[in-house]
Amino acid sequence: MSLNLSGVFPPIPTSFDADGKLLLDKMKSNIEKWNTTPIHGYVVLGSNGEYVMLNEAEKCEVWETARAAIPREKLFFAGAGAESTQATRALVQHAARIGADAVMIVTPHYYKPQMNSAALVNHFRVIADASTLPVLIYNIPAYAGIDMDAATIIQLAEHPNIVGVKDSSGNVNKFAEVIRAVRPDFAVLAGSGGYFYPALCVGAVGVVAALANVAPRACVEIFEAFHAGNHARAKELQLEFIALNAAVTSRWSVPGLKAALDLLDDYYGGPPRLPLRALGDEERKALRKIMQDAGVL
Amino acid sequence: MSLNLSGVFPPIPTSFDADGKLLLDKMKSNIEKWNTTPIHGYVVLGSNGEYVMLNEAEKCEVWETARAAIPREKLFFAGAGAESTQATRALVQHAARIGADAVMIVTPHYYKPQMNSAALVNHFRVIADASTLPVLIYNIPAYAGIDMDAATIIQLAEHPNIVGVKDSSGNVNKFAEVIRAVRPDFAVLAGSGGYFYPALCVGAVGVVAALANVAPRACVEIFEAFHAGNHARAKELQLEFIALNAAVTSRWSVPGLKAALDLLDDYYGGPPRLPLRALGDEERKALRKIMQDAGVL
Amino acid sequence: MSLNLSGVFPPIPTSFDADGKLLLDKMKSNIEKWNTTPIHGYVVLGSNGEYVMLNEAEKCEVWETARAAIPREKLFFAGAGAESTQATRALVQHAARIGADAVMIVTPHYYKPQMNSAALVNHFRVIADASTLPVLIYNIPAYAGIDMDAATIIQLAEHPNIVGVKDSSGNVNKFAEVIRAVRPDFAVLAGSGGYFYPALCVGAVGVVAALANVAPRACVEIFEAFHAGNHARAKELQLEFIALNAAVTSRWSVPGLKAALDLLDDYYGGPPRLPLRALGDEERKALRKIMQDAGVL
Amino acid sequence: MSLNLSGVFPPIPTSFDADGKLLLDKMKSNIEKWNTTPIHGYVVLGSNGEYVMLNEAEKCEVWETARAAIPREKLFFAGAGAESTQATRALVQHAARIGADAVMIVTPHYYKPQMNSAALVNHFRVIADASTLPVLIYNIPAYAGIDMDAATIIQLAEHPNIVGVKDSSGNVNKFAEVIRAVRPDFAVLAGSGGYFYPALCVGAVGVVAALANVAPRACVEIFEAFHAGNHARAKELQLEFIALNAAVTSRWSVPGLKAALDLLDDYYGGPPRLPLRALGDEERKALRKIMQDAGVL
């Protein structure tokens, strides 16, 4: 039985207090609220989950909290990538033990000049061979500083346990190139809410978007309008949420996402861990205005 | 009366012989053949026209040849950008005298660190104030080495004589951001055939694509399928032409485009000017295969 | 009593077996051999030590091994940077407890667009305030994907507990700009053996170079020739070791360094952890030739 | 008889009035003043000469003016590069006819992805074969957007008519790699005053630096101190002029250089051609302070 990777998957933030301590209750409470929305699942410990800020024990705690709160009918992707292949394997085992549905594995990227196509293919194959969970490739050039090209993705798509790619390059041309070449059930997921609808148009099946945390219903509406053939509505929503999407991604990143949650009723955002810094008052004011314009406040 | 910038506009190559001499007859003959296709107009002396390889006198000759061959019902964009504002003004005047319908002005880019938003805004305003022809901004990061951001485009869109942007960044998120913010008749044209259909989906109105030289009918069919609400057909064609589009752009650039024309019946491609080098035999063989797969041979 | 940061400091590799397990005995044995050379100290868990591949417990084991093997007259820098400020603080405390002489802290870099000058300054100040050990900034654009600029370094040099910068940008102009502006005892260390001598010429006081692992005596000879006013000899050696330096840095990185140690008598190189991959036979042959040409084999 | 490429060569700016018209008399007068300094020659129509802003006829006028004003004992490099190989050949012929001593040829760079090593080697060989004047390669990544690597320079250095490289990458490691590999009389010239002294230390023989326009005597003093073995003085001057060098290069570029000349007695700076914009009042005030600190005002 294969997973259905179609849909809208918020990469949820990890909740910290002012001292940077994990607030698992807040995460639980956030998830319970997102559960009332029609989103199709969660990514736990992606970039928006500040996975690079947590140690292994904290990662397990976060995943356990998420597992307890996420109902079985929603997909649970565990962000389990690390710089070394063996650390990634260990995290993937933890994720399996905890009961995640799939793992999302970021491209290793510290030794950039060495991370050529052959090195990346080898890394992902080793992981996919060893993993009992399906593997989703995670490509995020803005943070990783490397961009997995279409040929490498297409090569990796031959592995039966590599089920898709979450690509935050924004390169819709590349999405199309991949989709044209891979097996039909290999899933391309847009990596941001800024190009969700056009990505669907060329064959992407879903989105992992910070925006889906703050506007889950709008994201799902884009998805459903598209599938209903209502392109006019999908386009309209896509354009309406461009500014808010930018606010919680390129403009203010994780701190922007957390501030947006704080501005919403009933969600906890809180501070990011340093060196990320919480938004200042002026930025919060500008963000509030953007949220009002988008109709989420 | 304002121009209709919607549609498919091949940026035609400039024809040279083996010594790099202009072959105006070949250009004329090529245009006559494209005239029999349903394309909506031409860009003469874009990057595919090797505008950086021609002096001012040659540019005028090429435009005059094009003007004589392009029927009035098809739009004629003259690529008239240059590094200095005053050289650009002179070229724009030539283009107007010759009877082009609009000018396409590349971002100046040699002094990259100085070409901030303010410098670009000033350049385009000076040109647009002086030009009797409508101005299309030309953004091409892969060659220019700078990428005009959405905020700058949006600011320039306030000028009544700046009628659109041809953006080759492939950043569909940016297209949407621009389209959301500008006046309704400001035209966003996709700068490559690799994301024509998804760009249309977010509100782009046309494409300037090397691909339109070698597959003009397919490009127009994407456009027409989209406007007929036949998204399935538009998507299908978009995916079918991904590889050929890459062959004449990112993979082999202008030499690839020219080789592709040589492989078609009745078109002249010929060599590019050095330092660009014509494709070798192996590359031509690979290109022929790609063209066969796409059904254009 | 302040540390003397002048001299040659090899950033030693971490020894693994074929399964990626730590080989602390091999590290100890390597250090004992380097102890017989005139190098001035060690960096333990820099990029060449694959610090990103080790968990916290492994890092402590490696440092403890190093502490036991490094004599007190040689400086012991512990590479203690991590992505989060709080994880970095914890590592710095471990390093202090273990008895390192100083910590080397890499720029956090995952959230590149957020890691502006203010965020970096804040991170390093928090660390330097909390650390009982002197702090050396570690700037390595090729891996981190960000480049700390001169103004930020100059600002951080005002902190009494930030004692220097190890800069692998290769930008000697920047070194001079920093040296011109900072207090006299703020140390600029070249981050590669490819520009050690010219860096000394503008006021750098030492080098942290992969090359110093495989050619420790030559590196120290450059340092001593420079201080003896023998510029001709310093230049001669600098040029002689350019190719070997490239082999163990830009060309083959950590795998190249490890292979070079294996080719030397009495040192253990061994494999890197995946996704880094050991050199193949052809590469080892080319490396042997380079080492012979440089006179180290 | 071969040229002596050692020494200090200001890349002089081209003088314009407020309307962008050439002021040849101002250029002549500037050159007459530089002639009274101990500089070793001139680069006419480099990036600081805004060569991209001039048409072919203007270039010839500027060169003729320079030729008439430059005494035979000072070297006259004509910046004769253009995007196409054939336009470059034509410019080289003009430069020869006018009586320049050598040509400086920038890497063609518009079609960046195509400008691989083979394409660059071919371009420079064609030019060097055809040129009656010695050819100096001009590598300037900050403007051209491509960086010729050491291997390509080393390959080109085999051509008897390619006599050196003016490299503005600031990569002193690369300078050493090239110097180690090429014939003894192949000249490496530093491309900025910010690393002149360290470049000399590894075997560069001179500098083409904007700084040499505003501080010609200091630049020559660095050169002479180095050759007299007075490294302390060379270093002292190098550090003293770091800020002024940055002001007329990375910080304010050509507009900064022109403003600095206007602040000096007896030199004409004037405005750059648009899209470059003259410095504002605040910037001029900051520049004056930097010049005072460096002792040139």
Coordinates of N, CA and C in Angstrom, one line a residue, chain A residues 19-21 46-56 58 83-87 106 108-116 118-120 122-123 126 138 140-145 249-255 273-277, chain C residues 19-21 46-56 58 83-87 106 108-116 118-120 122-123 126 138 140-145 249-255 273-277:
Chain A
D19 N 13.8 31.1 26.7 CA 15.2 30.6 26.9 C 15.6 29.6 25.9
G20 N 14.8 29.3 25.0 CA 15.1 28.3 23.9 C 14.7 26.9 24.3
K21 N 14.0 26.8 25.4 CA 13.6 25.4 25.8 C 12.4 25.0 25.0
G46 N 11.3 20.2 9.5 CA 11.9 20.7 8.3 C 12.6 22.0 8.7
S47 N 13.0 22.8 7.7 CA 13.7 24.1 8.0 C 12.8 25.0 8.9
N48 N 11.5 25.0 8.7 CA 10.7 25.8 9.5 C 10.5 25.2 10.9
G49 N 10.9 24.0 11.1 CA 10.9 23.4 12.4 C 12.3 23.5 13.1
E50 N 13.2 24.3 12.5 CA 14.5 24.6 13.0 C 15.3 23.3 13.4
Y51 N 15.2 22.3 12.5 CA 15.8 21.0 12.7 C 17.3 21.2 13.0
V52 N 17.9 22.2 12.4 CA 19.4 22.3 12.7 C 19.7 22.8 14.1
M53 N 18.7 23.2 14.8 CA 18.9 23.8 16.1 C 18.7 22.8 17.2
L54 N 18.2 21.5 16.9 CA 17.9 20.5 17.9 C 18.9 19.4 17.9
N55 N 19.1 18.9 19.1 CA 19.9 17.7 19.1 C 19.0 16.4 18.9
E56 N 19.6 15.3 18.9 CA 18.9 14.1 18.5 C 17.8 13.8 19.5
E58 N 16.2 15.8 21.5 CA 15.1 16.8 21.3 C 14.3 16.4 20.0
E83 N 23.9 15.9 8.3 CA 25.0 16.1 7.4 C 25.7 14.8 7.1
S84 N 25.8 13.9 8.0 CA 26.5 12.6 7.7 C 25.4 11.5 7.4
T85 N 25.8 10.6 6.6 CA 24.9 9.6 6.1 C 24.6 8.7 7.3
Q86 N 25.5 8.4 8.2 CA 25.2 7.5 9.3 C 24.3 8.2 10.4
A87 N 24.5 9.5 10.6 CA 23.6 10.2 11.5 C 22.2 10.2 10.9
V106 N 17.0 16.1 3.8 CA 17.6 17.2 3.2 C 18.9 16.7 2.5
P108 N 22.6 16.6 2.0 CA 23.8 17.1 2.8 C 24.4 18.2 2.0
H109 N 25.0 19.1 2.7 CA 25.4 20.4 2.0 C 26.6 21.1 2.5
Y110 N 27.2 20.6 3.6 CA 28.3 21.4 4.2 C 29.5 21.5 3.3
Y111 N 29.9 20.3 2.8 CA 31.1 20.2 1.9 C 30.6 20.4 0.5
K112 N 30.1 21.6 0.2 CA 29.4 21.9 -1.1 C 30.2 21.5 -2.3
P113 N 31.5 21.8 -2.4 CA 32.1 21.4 -3.7 C 32.2 19.9 -3.9
Q114 N 32.1 19.1 -2.8 CA 32.1 17.7 -2.9 C 30.7 17.1 -3.1
M115 N 29.7 17.9 -2.9 CA 28.3 17.3 -3.0 C 27.8 17.4 -4.4
N116 N 28.6 16.7 -5.3 CA 28.2 16.6 -6.7 C 27.1 15.5 -6.8
A118 N 27.0 12.5 -8.0 CA 27.3 11.1 -7.6 C 27.3 11.0 -6.1
A119 N 27.8 12.0 -5.3 CA 27.8 11.9 -3.9 C 26.4 12.0 -3.3
L120 N 25.6 12.8 -3.9 CA 24.2 12.9 -3.5 C 23.4 11.6 -3.8
N122 N 24.6 8.7 -4.0 CA 25.1 7.6 -3.1 C 24.4 7.8 -1.7
H123 N 24.4 9.0 -1.2 CA 23.8 9.3 0.1 C 22.4 8.8 0.1
V126 N 21.9 5.0 -0.1 CA 22.2 4.3 1.2 C 21.0 4.5 2.2
Y138 N 14.6 16.3 0.0 CA 14.3 17.7 0.4 C 15.4 18.6 -0.2
I140 N 16.6 22.4 -0.9 CA 16.3 23.8 -0.4 C 17.5 24.7 -0.6
P141 N 17.7 25.1 -1.9 CA 18.9 25.9 -2.2 C 19.2 27.1 -1.3
A142 N 18.1 27.8 -1.0 CA 18.3 29.1 -0.2 C 19.0 28.8 1.1
Y143 N 18.8 27.7 1.7 CA 19.5 27.4 3.0 C 20.7 26.5 2.8
A144 N 20.5 25.4 2.0 CA 21.6 24.4 1.9 C 22.7 25.0 1.0
G145 N 22.4 25.9 0.2 CA 23.5 26.4 -0.7 C 23.9 25.5 -1.8
T249 N 8.4 33.5 4.5 CA 9.5 32.8 3.8 C 10.7 33.7 3.6
S250 N 10.8 34.2 2.3 CA 12.0 35.0 1.9 C 12.2 36.2 2.7
R251 N 11.1 36.9 3.2 CA 11.3 38.2 3.8 C 11.7 38.0 5.3
W252 N 11.0 37.2 6.1 CA 11.3 37.1 7.5 C 11.5 35.7 8.0
S253 N 11.4 34.7 7.1 CA 11.8 33.4 7.4 C 11.0 32.8 8.6
V254 N 11.7 31.9 9.3 CA 11.1 31.3 10.5 C 10.6 32.3 11.6
P255 N 11.4 33.4 11.8 CA 10.8 34.4 12.8 C 9.5 35.0 12.3
R273 N 15.1 29.9 18.1 CA 16.4 29.8 18.8 C 17.4 30.7 18.1
L274 N 18.2 31.3 18.9 CA 19.3 32.1 18.4 C 20.2 31.1 17.6
P275 N 20.9 31.6 16.5 CA 21.1 33.0 16.1 C 19.9 33.6 15.3
L276 N 18.8 32.9 15.1 CA 17.6 33.5 14.5 C 17.0 34.4 15.6
R277 N 16.5 35.6 15.2 CA 16.0 36.5 16.1 C 14.6 36.9 15.9
Chain C
D19 N 33.8 1.6 8.7 CA 32.3 1.7 9.0 C 32.0 3.0 9.6
G20 N 32.9 3.9 9.6 CA 32.7 5.3 10.1 C 32.8 5.4 11.6
K21 N 33.4 4.4 12.2 CA 33.5 4.4 13.7 C 34.8 5.2 14.0
G46 N 37.8 21.2 13.3 CA 37.4 22.1 12.2 C 36.8 21.4 11.1
S47 N 36.6 22.1 9.9 CA 36.0 21.4 8.8 C 36.8 20.2 8.4
N48 N 38.1 20.2 8.5 CA 38.9 19.0 8.1 C 38.8 17.9 9.2
G49 N 38.3 18.3 10.3 CA 38.0 17.3 11.4 C 36.6 16.8 11.2
E50 N 35.9 17.1 10.1 CA 34.5 16.7 9.9 C 33.6 16.9 11.1
Y51 N 33.7 18.1 11.7 CA 32.9 18.4 12.9 C 31.4 18.2 12.6
V52 N 31.0 18.5 11.4 CA 29.6 18.3 11.1 C 29.1 16.9 11.1
M53 N 30.0 16.0 11.1 CA 29.7 14.5 11.0 C 29.6 13.9 12.4
L54 N 30.0 14.6 13.5 CA 30.0 14.0 14.8 C 28.9 14.5 15.7
N55 N 28.5 13.6 16.6 CA 27.5 14.1 17.6 C 28.3 14.6 18.8
E56 N 27.6 15.2 19.7 CA 28.2 15.9 20.9 C 29.1 14.9 21.7
E58 N 30.7 12.2 20.6 CA 31.9 12.0 19.9 C 32.8 13.1 19.9
E83 N 25.1 25.2 14.8 CA 24.1 26.1 14.2 C 23.4 27.0 15.2
S84 N 23.0 26.4 16.3 CA 22.3 27.2 17.3 C 23.3 27.8 18.3
T85 N 22.9 28.9 18.8 CA 23.8 29.6 19.8 C 23.8 28.8 21.1
Q86 N 22.7 28.2 21.5 CA 22.8 27.4 22.7 C 23.6 26.1 22.6
A87 N 23.5 25.5 21.5 CA 24.3 24.3 21.3 C 25.8 24.7 21.2
V106 N 32.6 28.5 14.2 CA 32.2 28.8 12.8 C 31.0 29.7 12.8
P108 N 27.4 30.6 12.2 CA 26.2 29.9 11.8 C 25.8 30.3 10.4
H109 N 25.2 29.3 9.7 CA 25.0 29.6 8.3 C 23.8 28.9 7.6
Y110 N 23.0 28.1 8.3 CA 22.0 27.4 7.6 C 20.9 28.4 7.1
Y111 N 20.5 29.3 7.9 CA 19.5 30.3 7.5 C 20.2 31.5 6.9
K112 N 20.9 31.3 5.7 CA 21.8 32.2 5.1 C 21.2 33.6 5.0
P113 N 19.9 33.8 4.5 CA 19.4 35.1 4.3 C 19.3 35.9 5.6
Q114 N 19.1 35.2 6.7 CA 18.9 35.8 8.0 C 20.3 36.1 8.7
M115 N 21.3 35.5 8.2 CA 22.6 35.6 8.9 C 23.3 36.9 8.4
N116 N 22.7 38.0 8.6 CA 23.3 39.3 8.3 C 24.2 39.7 9.4
A118 N 24.2 41.8 11.8 CA 23.7 42.0 13.2 C 23.4 40.6 13.9
A119 N 22.9 39.7 13.1 CA 22.7 38.3 13.7 C 24.0 37.7 14.0
L120 N 25.0 37.8 13.2 CA 26.3 37.2 13.5 C 27.0 37.9 14.7
N122 N 25.5 39.3 17.1 CA 24.8 38.9 18.3 C 25.3 37.5 18.8
H123 N 25.3 36.6 17.8 CA 25.7 35.2 18.1 C 27.1 35.2 18.8
V126 N 27.2 36.7 22.3 CA 26.6 35.8 23.4 C 27.6 34.7 23.7
Y138 N 35.5 31.7 13.0 CA 35.9 30.9 11.9 C 35.0 31.2 10.7
I140 N 34.4 30.6 6.7 CA 34.7 29.6 5.7 C 33.7 29.6 4.6
P141 N 33.7 30.6 3.7 CA 32.6 30.7 2.7 C 32.4 29.5 1.8
A142 N 33.4 28.8 1.5 CA 33.3 27.7 0.5 C 32.3 26.6 1.1
Y143 N 32.3 26.4 2.4 CA 31.5 25.4 3.0 C 30.2 26.1 3.7
A144 N 30.4 27.2 4.4 CA 29.3 27.8 5.1 C 28.3 28.5 4.1
G145 N 28.8 28.9 3.0 CA 28.0 29.6 2.0 C 27.7 31.1 2.4
T249 N 42.7 20.7 -0.4 CA 41.7 21.7 -0.1 C 40.7 21.7 -1.3
S250 N 40.8 22.7 -2.2 CA 39.8 22.9 -3.2 C 39.6 21.7 -4.1
R251 N 40.6 21.0 -4.4 CA 40.5 19.9 -5.4 C 39.9 18.6 -4.8
W252 N 40.4 18.1 -3.7 CA 39.9 16.9 -3.1 C 39.4 17.0 -1.7
S253 N 39.5 18.1 -1.1 CA 39.0 18.4 0.2 C 39.5 17.4 1.3
V254 N 38.6 17.1 2.2 CA 39.0 16.2 3.3 C 39.4 14.8 2.8
P255 N 38.7 14.2 1.8 CA 39.2 12.9 1.3 C 40.6 13.0 0.8
R273 N 33.7 10.1 6.6 CA 32.4 9.7 6.8 C 31.6 10.1 5.5
L274 N 30.7 9.2 5.1 CA 29.8 9.5 4.0 C 28.9 10.7 4.5
P275 N 28.5 11.5 3.6 CA 28.5 11.5 2.1 C 29.8 11.8 1.5
L276 N 30.8 12.2 2.2 CA 32.2 12.4 1.6 C 32.7 11.0 1.2
R277 N 33.4 10.9 0.1 CA 33.8 9.6 -0.3 C 35.3 9.6 -0.5

